[in-house]
PDB file of C-alpha atoms and ligand atoms in Angstrom:
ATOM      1  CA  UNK A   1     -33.044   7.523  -5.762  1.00  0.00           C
ATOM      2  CA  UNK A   2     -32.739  10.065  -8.687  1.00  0.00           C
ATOM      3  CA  UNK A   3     -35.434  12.526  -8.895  1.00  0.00           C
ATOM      4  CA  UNK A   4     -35.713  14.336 -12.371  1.00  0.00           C
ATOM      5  CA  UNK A   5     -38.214  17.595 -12.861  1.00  0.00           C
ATOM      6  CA  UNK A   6     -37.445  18.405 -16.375  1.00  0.00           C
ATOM      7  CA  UNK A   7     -36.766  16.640 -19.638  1.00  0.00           C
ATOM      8  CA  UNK A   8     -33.160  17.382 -19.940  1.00  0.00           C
ATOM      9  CA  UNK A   9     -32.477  15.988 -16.434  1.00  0.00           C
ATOM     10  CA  UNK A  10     -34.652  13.050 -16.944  1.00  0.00           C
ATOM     11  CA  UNK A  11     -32.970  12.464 -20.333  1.00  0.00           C
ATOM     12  CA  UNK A  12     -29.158  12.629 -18.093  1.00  0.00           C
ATOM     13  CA  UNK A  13     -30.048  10.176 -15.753  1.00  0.00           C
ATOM     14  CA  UNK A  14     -32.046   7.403 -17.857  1.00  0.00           C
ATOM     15  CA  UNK A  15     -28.396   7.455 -19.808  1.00  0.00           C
ATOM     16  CA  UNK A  16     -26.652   5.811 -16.299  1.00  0.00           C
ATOM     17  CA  UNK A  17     -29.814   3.665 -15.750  1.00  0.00           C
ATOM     18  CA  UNK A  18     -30.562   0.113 -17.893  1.00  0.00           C
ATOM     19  CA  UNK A  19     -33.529  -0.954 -18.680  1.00  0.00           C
ATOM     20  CA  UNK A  20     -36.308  -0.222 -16.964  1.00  0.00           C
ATOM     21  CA  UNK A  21     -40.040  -0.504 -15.956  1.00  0.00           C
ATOM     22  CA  UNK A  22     -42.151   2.326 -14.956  1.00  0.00           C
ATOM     23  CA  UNK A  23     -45.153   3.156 -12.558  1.00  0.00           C
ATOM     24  CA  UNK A  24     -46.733   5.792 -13.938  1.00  0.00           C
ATOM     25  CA  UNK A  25     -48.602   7.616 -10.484  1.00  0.00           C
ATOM     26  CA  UNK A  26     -50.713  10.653  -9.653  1.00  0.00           C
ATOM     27  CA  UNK A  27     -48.856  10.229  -6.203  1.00  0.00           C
ATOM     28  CA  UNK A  28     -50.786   9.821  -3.274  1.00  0.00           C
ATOM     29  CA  UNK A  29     -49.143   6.970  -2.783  1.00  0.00           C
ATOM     30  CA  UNK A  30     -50.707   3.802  -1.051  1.00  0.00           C
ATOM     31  CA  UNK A  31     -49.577  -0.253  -1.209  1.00  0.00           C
ATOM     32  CA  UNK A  32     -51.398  -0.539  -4.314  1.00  0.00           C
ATOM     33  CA  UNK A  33     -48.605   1.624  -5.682  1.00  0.00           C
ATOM     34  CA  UNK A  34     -46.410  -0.042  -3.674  1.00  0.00           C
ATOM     35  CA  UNK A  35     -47.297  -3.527  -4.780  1.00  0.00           C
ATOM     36  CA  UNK A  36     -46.889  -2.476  -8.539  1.00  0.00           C
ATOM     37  CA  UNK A  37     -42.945  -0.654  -7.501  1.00  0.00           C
ATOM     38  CA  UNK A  38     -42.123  -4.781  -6.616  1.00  0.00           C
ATOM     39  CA  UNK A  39     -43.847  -6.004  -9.445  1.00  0.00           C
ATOM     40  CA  UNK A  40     -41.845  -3.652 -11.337  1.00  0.00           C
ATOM     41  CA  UNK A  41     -38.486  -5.177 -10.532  1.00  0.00           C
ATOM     42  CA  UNK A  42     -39.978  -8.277 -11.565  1.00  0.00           C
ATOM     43  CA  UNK A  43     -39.535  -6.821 -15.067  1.00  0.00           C
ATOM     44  CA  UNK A  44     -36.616  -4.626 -15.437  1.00  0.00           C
ATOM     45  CA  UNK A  45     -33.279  -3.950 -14.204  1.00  0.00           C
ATOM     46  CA  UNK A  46     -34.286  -0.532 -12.931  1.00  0.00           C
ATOM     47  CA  UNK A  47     -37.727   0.901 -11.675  1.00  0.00           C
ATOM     48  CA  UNK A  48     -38.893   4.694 -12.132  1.00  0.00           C
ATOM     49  CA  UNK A  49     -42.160   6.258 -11.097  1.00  0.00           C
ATOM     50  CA  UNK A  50     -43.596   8.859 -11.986  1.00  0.00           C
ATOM     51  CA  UNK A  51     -45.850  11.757 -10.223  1.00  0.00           C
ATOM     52  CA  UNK A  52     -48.181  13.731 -12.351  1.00  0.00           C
ATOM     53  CA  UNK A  53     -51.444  14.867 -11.562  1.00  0.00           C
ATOM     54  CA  UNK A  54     -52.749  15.226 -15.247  1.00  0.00           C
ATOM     55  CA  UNK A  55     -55.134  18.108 -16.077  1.00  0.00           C
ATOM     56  CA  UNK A  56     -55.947  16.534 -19.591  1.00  0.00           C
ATOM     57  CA  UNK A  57     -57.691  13.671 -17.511  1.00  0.00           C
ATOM     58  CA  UNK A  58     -59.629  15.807 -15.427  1.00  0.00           C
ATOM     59  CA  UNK A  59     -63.289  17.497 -16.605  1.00  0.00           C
ATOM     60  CA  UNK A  60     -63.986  20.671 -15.936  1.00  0.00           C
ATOM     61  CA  UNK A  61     -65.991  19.801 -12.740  1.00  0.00           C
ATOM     62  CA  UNK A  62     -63.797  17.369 -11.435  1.00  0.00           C
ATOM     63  CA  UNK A  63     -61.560  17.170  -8.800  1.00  0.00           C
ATOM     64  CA  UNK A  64     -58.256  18.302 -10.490  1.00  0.00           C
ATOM     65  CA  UNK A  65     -57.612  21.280  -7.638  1.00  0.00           C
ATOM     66  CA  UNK A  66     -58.378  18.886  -4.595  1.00  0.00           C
ATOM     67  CA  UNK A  67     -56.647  15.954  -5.648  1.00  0.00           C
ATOM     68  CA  UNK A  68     -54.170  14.924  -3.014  1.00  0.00           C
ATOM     69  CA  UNK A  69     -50.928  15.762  -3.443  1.00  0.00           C
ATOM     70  CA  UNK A  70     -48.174  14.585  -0.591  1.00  0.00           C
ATOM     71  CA  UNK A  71     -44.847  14.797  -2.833  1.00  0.00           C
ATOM     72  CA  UNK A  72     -42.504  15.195   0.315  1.00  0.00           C
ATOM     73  CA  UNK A  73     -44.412  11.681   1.578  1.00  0.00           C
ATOM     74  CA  UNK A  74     -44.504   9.960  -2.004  1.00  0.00           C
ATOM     75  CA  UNK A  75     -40.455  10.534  -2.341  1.00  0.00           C
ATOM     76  CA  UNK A  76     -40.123   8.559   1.252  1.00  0.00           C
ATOM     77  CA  UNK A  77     -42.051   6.148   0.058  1.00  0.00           C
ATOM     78  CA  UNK A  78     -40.573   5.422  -3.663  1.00  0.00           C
ATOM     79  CA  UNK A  79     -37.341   5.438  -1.823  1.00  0.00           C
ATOM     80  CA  UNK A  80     -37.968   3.010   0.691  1.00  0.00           C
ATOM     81  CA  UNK A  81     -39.947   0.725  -1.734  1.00  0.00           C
ATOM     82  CA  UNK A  82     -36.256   1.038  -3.968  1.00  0.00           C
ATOM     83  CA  UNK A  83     -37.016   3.372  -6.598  1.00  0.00           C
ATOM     84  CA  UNK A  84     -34.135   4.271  -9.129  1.00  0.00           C
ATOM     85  CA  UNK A  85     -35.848   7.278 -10.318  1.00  0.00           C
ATOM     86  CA  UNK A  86     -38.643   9.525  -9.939  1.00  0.00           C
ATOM     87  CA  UNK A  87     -39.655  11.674 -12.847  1.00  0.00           C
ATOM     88  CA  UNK A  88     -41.843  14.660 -11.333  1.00  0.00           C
ATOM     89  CA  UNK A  89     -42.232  16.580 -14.184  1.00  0.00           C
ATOM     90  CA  UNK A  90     -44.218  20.385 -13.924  1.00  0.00           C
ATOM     91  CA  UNK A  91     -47.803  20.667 -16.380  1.00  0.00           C
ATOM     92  CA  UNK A  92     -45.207  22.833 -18.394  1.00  0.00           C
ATOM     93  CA  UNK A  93     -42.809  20.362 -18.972  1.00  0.00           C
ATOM     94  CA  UNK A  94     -45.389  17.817 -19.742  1.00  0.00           C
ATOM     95  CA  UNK A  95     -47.670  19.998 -22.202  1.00  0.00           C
ATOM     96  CA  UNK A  96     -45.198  22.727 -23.330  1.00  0.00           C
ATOM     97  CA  UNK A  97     -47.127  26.244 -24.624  1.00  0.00           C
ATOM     98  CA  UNK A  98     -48.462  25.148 -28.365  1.00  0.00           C
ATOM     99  CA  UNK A  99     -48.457  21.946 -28.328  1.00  0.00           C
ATOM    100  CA  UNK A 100     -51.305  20.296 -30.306  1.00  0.00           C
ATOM    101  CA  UNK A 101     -51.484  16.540 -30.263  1.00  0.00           C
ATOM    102  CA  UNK A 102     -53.285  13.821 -27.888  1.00  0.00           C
ATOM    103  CA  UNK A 103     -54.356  10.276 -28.031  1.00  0.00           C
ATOM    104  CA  UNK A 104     -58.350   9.261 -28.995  1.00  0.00           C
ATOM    105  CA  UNK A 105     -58.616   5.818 -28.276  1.00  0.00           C
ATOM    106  CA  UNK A 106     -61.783   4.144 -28.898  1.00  0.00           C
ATOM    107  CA  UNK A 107     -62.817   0.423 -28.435  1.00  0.00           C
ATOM    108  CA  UNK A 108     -62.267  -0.167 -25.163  1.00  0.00           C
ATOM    109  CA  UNK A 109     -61.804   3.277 -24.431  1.00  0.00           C
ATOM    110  CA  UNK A 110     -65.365   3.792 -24.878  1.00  0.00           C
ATOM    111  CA  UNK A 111     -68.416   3.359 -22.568  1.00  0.00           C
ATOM    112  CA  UNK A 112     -68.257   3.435 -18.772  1.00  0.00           C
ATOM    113  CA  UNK A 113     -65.698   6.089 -17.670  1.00  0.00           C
ATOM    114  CA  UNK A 114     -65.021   7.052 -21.266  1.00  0.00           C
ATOM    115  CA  UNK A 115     -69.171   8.121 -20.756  1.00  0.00           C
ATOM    116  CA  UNK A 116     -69.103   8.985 -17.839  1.00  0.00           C
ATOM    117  CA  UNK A 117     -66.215  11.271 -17.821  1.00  0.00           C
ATOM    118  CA  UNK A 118     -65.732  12.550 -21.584  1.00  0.00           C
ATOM    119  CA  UNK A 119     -61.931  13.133 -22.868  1.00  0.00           C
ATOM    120  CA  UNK A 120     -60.450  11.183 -19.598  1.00  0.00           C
ATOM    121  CA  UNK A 121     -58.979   8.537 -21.604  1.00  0.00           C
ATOM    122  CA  UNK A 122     -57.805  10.826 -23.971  1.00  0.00           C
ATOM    123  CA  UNK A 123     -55.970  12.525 -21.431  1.00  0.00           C
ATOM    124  CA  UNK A 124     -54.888   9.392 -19.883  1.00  0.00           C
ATOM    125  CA  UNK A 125     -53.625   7.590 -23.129  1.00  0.00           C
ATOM    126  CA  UNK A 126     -51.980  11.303 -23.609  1.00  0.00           C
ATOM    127  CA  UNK A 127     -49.962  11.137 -21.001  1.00  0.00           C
ATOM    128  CA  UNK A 128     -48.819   7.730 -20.873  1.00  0.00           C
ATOM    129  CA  UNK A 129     -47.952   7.636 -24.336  1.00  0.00           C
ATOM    130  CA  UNK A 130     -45.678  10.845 -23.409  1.00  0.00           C
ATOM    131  CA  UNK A 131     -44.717   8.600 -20.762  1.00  0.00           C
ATOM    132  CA  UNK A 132     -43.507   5.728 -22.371  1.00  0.00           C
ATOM    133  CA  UNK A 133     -41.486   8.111 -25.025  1.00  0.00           C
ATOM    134  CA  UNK A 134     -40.183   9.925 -22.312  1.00  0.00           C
ATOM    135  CA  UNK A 135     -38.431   7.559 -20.343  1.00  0.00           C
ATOM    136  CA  UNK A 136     -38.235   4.071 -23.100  1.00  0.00           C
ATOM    137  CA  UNK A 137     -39.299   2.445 -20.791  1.00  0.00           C
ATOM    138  CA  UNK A 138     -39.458  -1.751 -21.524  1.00  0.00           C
ATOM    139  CA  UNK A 139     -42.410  -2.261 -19.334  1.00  0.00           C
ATOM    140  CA  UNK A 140     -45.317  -0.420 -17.586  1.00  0.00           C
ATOM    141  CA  UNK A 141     -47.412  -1.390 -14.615  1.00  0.00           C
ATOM    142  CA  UNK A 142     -50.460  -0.335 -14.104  1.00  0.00           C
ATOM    143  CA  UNK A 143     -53.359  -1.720 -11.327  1.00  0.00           C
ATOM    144  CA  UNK A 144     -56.430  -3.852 -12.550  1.00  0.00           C
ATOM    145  CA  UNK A 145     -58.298  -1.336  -9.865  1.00  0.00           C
ATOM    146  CA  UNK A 146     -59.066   1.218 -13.350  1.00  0.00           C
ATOM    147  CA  UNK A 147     -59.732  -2.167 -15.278  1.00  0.00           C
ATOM    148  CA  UNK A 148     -60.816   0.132 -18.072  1.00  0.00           C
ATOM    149  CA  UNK A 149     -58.326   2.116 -18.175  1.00  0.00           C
ATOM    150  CA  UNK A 150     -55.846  -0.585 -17.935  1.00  0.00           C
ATOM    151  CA  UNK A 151     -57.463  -2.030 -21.600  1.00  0.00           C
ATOM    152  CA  UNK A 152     -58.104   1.551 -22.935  1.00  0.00           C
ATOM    153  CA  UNK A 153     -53.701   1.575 -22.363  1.00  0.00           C
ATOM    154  CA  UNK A 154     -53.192  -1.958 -24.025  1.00  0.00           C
ATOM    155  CA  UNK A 155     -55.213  -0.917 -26.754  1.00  0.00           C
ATOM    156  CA  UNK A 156     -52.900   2.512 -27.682  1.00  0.00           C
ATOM    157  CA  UNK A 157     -50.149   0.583 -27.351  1.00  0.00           C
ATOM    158  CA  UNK A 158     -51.416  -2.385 -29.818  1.00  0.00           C
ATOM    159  CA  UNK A 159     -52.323   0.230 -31.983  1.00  0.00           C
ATOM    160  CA  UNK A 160     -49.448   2.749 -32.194  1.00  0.00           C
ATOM    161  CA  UNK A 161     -46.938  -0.364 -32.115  1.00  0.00           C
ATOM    162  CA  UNK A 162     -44.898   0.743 -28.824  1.00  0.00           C
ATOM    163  CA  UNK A 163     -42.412  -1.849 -27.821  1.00  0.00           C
ATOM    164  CA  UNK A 164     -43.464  -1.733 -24.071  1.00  0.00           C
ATOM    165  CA  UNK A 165     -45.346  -4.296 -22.293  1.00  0.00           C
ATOM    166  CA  UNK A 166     -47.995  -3.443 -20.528  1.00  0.00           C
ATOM    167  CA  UNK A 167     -48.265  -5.565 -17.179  1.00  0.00           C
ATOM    168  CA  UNK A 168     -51.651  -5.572 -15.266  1.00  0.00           C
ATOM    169  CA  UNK A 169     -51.157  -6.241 -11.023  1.00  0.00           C
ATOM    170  CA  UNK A 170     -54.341  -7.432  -9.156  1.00  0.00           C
ATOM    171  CA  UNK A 171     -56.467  -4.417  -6.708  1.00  0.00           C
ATOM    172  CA  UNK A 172     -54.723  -4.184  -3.691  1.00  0.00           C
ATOM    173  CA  UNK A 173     -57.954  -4.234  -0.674  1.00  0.00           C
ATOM    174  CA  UNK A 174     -57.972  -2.206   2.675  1.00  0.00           C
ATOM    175  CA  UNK A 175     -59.014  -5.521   5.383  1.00  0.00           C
ATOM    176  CA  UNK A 176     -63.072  -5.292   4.681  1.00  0.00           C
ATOM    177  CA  UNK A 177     -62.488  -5.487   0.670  1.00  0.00           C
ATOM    178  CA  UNK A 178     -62.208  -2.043  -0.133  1.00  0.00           C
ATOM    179  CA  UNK A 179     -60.104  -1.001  -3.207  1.00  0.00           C
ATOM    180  CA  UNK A 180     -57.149   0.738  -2.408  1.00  0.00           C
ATOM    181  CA  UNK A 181     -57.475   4.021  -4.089  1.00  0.00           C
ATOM    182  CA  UNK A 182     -55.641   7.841  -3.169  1.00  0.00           C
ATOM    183  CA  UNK A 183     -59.813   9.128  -3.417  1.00  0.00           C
ATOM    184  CA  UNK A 184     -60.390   6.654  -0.300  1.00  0.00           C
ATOM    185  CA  UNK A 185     -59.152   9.641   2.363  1.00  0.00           C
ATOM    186  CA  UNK A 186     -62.243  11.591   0.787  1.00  0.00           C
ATOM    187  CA  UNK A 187     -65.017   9.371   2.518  1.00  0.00           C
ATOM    188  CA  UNK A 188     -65.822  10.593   5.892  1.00  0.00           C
ATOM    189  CA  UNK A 189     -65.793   7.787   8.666  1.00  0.00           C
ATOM    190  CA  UNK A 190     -69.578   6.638   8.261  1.00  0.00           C
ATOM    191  CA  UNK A 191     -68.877   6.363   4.458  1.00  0.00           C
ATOM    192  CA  UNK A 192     -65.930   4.472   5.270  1.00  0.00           C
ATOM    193  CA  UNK A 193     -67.451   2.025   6.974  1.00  0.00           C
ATOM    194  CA  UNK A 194     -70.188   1.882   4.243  1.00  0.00           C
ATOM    195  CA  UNK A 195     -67.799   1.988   0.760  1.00  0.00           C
ATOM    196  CA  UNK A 196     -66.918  -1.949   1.785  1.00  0.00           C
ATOM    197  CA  UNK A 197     -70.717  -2.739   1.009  1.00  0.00           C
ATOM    198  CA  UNK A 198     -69.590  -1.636  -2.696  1.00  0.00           C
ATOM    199  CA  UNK A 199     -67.128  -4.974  -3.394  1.00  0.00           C
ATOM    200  CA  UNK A 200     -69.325  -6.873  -1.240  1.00  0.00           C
ATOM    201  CA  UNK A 201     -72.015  -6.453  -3.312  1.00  0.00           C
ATOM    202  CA  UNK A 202     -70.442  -7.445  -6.544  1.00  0.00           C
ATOM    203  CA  UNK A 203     -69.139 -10.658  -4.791  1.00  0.00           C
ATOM    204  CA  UNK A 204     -72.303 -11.353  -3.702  1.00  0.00           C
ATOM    205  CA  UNK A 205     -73.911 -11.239  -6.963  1.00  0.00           C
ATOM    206  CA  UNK A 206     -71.017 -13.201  -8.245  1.00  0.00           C
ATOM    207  CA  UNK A 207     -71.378 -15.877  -6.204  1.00  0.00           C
ATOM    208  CA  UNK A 208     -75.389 -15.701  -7.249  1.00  0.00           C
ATOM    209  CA  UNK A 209     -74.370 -16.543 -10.861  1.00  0.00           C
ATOM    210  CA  UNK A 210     -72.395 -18.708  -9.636  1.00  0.00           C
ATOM    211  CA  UNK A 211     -75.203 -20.927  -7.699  1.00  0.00           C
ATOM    212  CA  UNK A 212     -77.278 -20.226 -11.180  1.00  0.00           C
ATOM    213  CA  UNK A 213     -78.754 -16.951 -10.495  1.00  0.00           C
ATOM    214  CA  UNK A 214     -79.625 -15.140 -14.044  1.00  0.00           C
ATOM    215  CA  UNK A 215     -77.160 -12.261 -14.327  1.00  0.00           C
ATOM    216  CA  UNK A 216     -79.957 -10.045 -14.532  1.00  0.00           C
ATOM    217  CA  UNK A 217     -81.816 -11.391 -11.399  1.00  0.00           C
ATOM    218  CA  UNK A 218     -78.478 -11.047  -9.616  1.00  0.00           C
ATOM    219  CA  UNK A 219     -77.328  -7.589 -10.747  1.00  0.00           C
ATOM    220  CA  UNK A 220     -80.438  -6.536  -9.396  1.00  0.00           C
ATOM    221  CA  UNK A 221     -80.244  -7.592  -6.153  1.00  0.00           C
ATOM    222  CA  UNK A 222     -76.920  -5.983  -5.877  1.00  0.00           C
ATOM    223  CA  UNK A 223     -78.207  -2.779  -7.060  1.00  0.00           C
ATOM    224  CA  UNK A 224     -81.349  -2.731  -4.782  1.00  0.00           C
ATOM    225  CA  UNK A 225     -79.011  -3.555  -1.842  1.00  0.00           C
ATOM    226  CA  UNK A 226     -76.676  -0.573  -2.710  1.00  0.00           C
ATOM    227  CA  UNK A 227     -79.138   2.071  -3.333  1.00  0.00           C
ATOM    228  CA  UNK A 228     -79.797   0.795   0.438  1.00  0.00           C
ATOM    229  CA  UNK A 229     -77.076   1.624   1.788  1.00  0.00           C
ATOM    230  CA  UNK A 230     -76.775   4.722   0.314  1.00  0.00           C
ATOM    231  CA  UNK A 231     -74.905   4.398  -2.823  1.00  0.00           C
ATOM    232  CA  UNK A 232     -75.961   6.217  -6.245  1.00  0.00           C
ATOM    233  CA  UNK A 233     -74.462   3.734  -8.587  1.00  0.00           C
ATOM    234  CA  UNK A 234     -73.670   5.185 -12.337  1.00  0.00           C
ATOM    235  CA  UNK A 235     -73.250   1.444 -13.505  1.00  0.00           C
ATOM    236  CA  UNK A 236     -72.597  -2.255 -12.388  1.00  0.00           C
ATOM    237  CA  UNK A 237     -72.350  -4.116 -15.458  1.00  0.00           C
ATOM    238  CA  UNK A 238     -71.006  -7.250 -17.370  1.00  0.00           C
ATOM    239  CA  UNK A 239     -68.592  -6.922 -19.666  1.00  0.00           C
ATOM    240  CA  UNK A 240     -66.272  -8.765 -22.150  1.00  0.00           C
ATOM    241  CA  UNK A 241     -62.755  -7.970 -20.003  1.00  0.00           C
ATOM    242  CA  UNK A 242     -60.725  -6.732 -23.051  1.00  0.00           C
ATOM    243  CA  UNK A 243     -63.231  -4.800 -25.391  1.00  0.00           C
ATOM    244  CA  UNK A 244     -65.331  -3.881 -22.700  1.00  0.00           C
ATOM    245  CA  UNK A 245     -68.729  -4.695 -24.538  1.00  0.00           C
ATOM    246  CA  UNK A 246     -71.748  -4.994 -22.309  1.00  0.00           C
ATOM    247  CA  UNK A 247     -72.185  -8.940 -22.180  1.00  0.00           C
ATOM    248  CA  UNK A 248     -74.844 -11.056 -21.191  1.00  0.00           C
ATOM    249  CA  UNK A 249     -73.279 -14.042 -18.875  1.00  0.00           C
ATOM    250  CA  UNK A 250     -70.294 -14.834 -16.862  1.00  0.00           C
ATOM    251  CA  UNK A 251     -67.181 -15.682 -18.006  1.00  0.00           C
ATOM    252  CA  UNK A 252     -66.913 -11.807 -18.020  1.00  0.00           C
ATOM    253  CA  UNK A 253     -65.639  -8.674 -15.982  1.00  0.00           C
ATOM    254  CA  UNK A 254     -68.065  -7.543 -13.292  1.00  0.00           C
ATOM    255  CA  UNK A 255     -67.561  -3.084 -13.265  1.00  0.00           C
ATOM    256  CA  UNK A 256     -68.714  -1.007 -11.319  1.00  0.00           C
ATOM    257  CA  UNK A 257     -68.564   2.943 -10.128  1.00  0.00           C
ATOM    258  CA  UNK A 258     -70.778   3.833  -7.526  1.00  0.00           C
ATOM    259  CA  UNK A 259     -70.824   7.622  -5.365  1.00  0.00           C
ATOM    260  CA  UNK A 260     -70.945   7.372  -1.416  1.00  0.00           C
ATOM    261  CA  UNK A 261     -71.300  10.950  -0.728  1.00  0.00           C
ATOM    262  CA  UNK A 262     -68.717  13.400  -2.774  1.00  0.00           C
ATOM    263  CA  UNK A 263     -66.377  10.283  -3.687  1.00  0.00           C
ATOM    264  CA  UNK A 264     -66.469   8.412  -6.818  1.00  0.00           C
ATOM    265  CA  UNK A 265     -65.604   4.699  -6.058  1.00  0.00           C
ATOM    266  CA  UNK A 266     -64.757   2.269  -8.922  1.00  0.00           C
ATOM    267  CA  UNK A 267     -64.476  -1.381  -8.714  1.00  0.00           C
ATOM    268  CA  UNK A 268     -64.417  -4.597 -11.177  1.00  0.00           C
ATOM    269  CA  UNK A 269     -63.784  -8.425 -10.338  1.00  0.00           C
ATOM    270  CA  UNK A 270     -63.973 -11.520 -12.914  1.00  0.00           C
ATOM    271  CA  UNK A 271     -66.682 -13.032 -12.862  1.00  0.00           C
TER     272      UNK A 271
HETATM  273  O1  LIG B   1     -54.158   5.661 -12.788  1.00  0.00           O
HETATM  274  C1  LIG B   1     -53.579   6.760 -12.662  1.00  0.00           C
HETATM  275  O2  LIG B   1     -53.061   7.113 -11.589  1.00  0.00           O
HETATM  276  C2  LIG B   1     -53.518   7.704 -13.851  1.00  0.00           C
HETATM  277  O3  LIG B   1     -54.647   7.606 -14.627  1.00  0.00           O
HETATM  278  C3  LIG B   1     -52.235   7.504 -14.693  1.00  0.00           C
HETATM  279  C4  LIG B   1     -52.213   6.121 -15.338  1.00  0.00           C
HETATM  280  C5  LIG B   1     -51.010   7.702 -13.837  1.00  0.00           C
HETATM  281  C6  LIG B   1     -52.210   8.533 -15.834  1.00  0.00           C
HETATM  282  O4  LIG B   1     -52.211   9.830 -15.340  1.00  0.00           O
END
């Protein structure tokens, strides 16, 4: 596996590589990354990945200086999962002194995390559109996990006309239905055992609807039983999957984000 740091590097080695499809990563890799590397080769030639904990995505009181970071780990990993390249680059190589431009995307951008955490999609459609130019790459995985964020991405790219599809792989779940997520090594082992109650609540309310529960009668229930155990949810809602709009009735996206203790836990199924 080739590992590039800087642009010039990165720029030598995509000359030697074909096509290819790229995982953009924070690192902290788990098999959710891991499931989108083999997807990957479903769609190009060659695979890269990248690791870059982006500061423009991060408020000021988030966790930007705790994030995990396990580089030596996440290179073992890329290259056993057949990586072609990594592209680690520094904050200085991604956001060079002086420069002045980011992404606002709005539509589906907006609402949910784009309320809850103001400018994270800006930083996030920042950086993958610095991404994409960076490497050219044909194709771009990203998990259905930030279901959001996954739409708030198909909509820059719609928008600004870059020739890169955008492919969307299902949540990878720990054995009790917990989203995989590099945030899940924050719980402590009681909130571990609880954050499961999070997805089993939304399928529970699903399957409500499903029997002909109203929405509202069963997005209640769900709520009542996770203030229960412990949760403070910031929103479980319906949506329209692409725009995002609140909606009022399955067929829809069920999304949620919910705190168990310090940790921020985000979720979304159809429903
Ligand atoms: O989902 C993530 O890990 C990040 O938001 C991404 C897409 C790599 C952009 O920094």
């Amino acid at each position: 596996m080739r590992i590039a740091r800087d642009l010039p590097t990165l720029r030598a080695e995509l000359a030697s590589l074909g096509p290819l499809a790229l995982v953009p990563t924070m690192g902290a890799l788990h098999e959710g990354h891991l499931s989108l590397l083999a997807a990957a080769r479903q769609e190009a030639p060659a695979v890269a990945a990248s690791i870059f904990v982006n500061p423009l995505q991060f408020g000021p009181n988030e966790d930007l200086s705790r994030y995990p970071r396990q580089e030596a780990r996440d290179l073992e990993m890329l290259e056993a999962a057949g990586c072609d390249l990594a592209w680690l680059p520094s904050v200085e190589a991604m956001y060079p002194p002086g420069r002045a431009t980011t992404i606002d995307v709005e539509g589906a951008a907006e609402g949910w995390e784009g309320a809850a955490r103001p400018g994270h999609f800006r930083g996030v459609a920042t950086v993958c559109t610095k991404l994409f130019q960076q490497t050219g790459a044909v194709a771009a995985m990203f998990g259905e996990k930030d279901w959001q964020q996954l739409q708030a991405i198909r909509q820059v790219v719609r928008d600004l006309d870059m020739p890169i599809r955008i492919i969307g792989c299902p949540t990878v779940r720990e054995a009790d239905g917990l989203a995989m997520s590099s945030r899940n090594r924050f719980l402590s082992p009681a909130e571990r055992a609880q954050a499961a109650a999070l997805p089993g609540a939304m399928q529970a309310a699903i399957a409500a609807m499903a029997r002909g529960a109203t929405p509202a009668a069963a997005l209640a229930e769900a709520r009542a039983g996770l203030a229960a155990a412990g949760f403070a949810l910031d929103y479980l809602a319906l949506v329209e999957p692409e725009t995002l709009r609140a909606c009022a009735a399955p067929p829809a996206r069920l999304i949620a984000a919910a705190r168990l203790g310090g940790v921020r836990l985000l979720d979304n199924m159809p429903a």
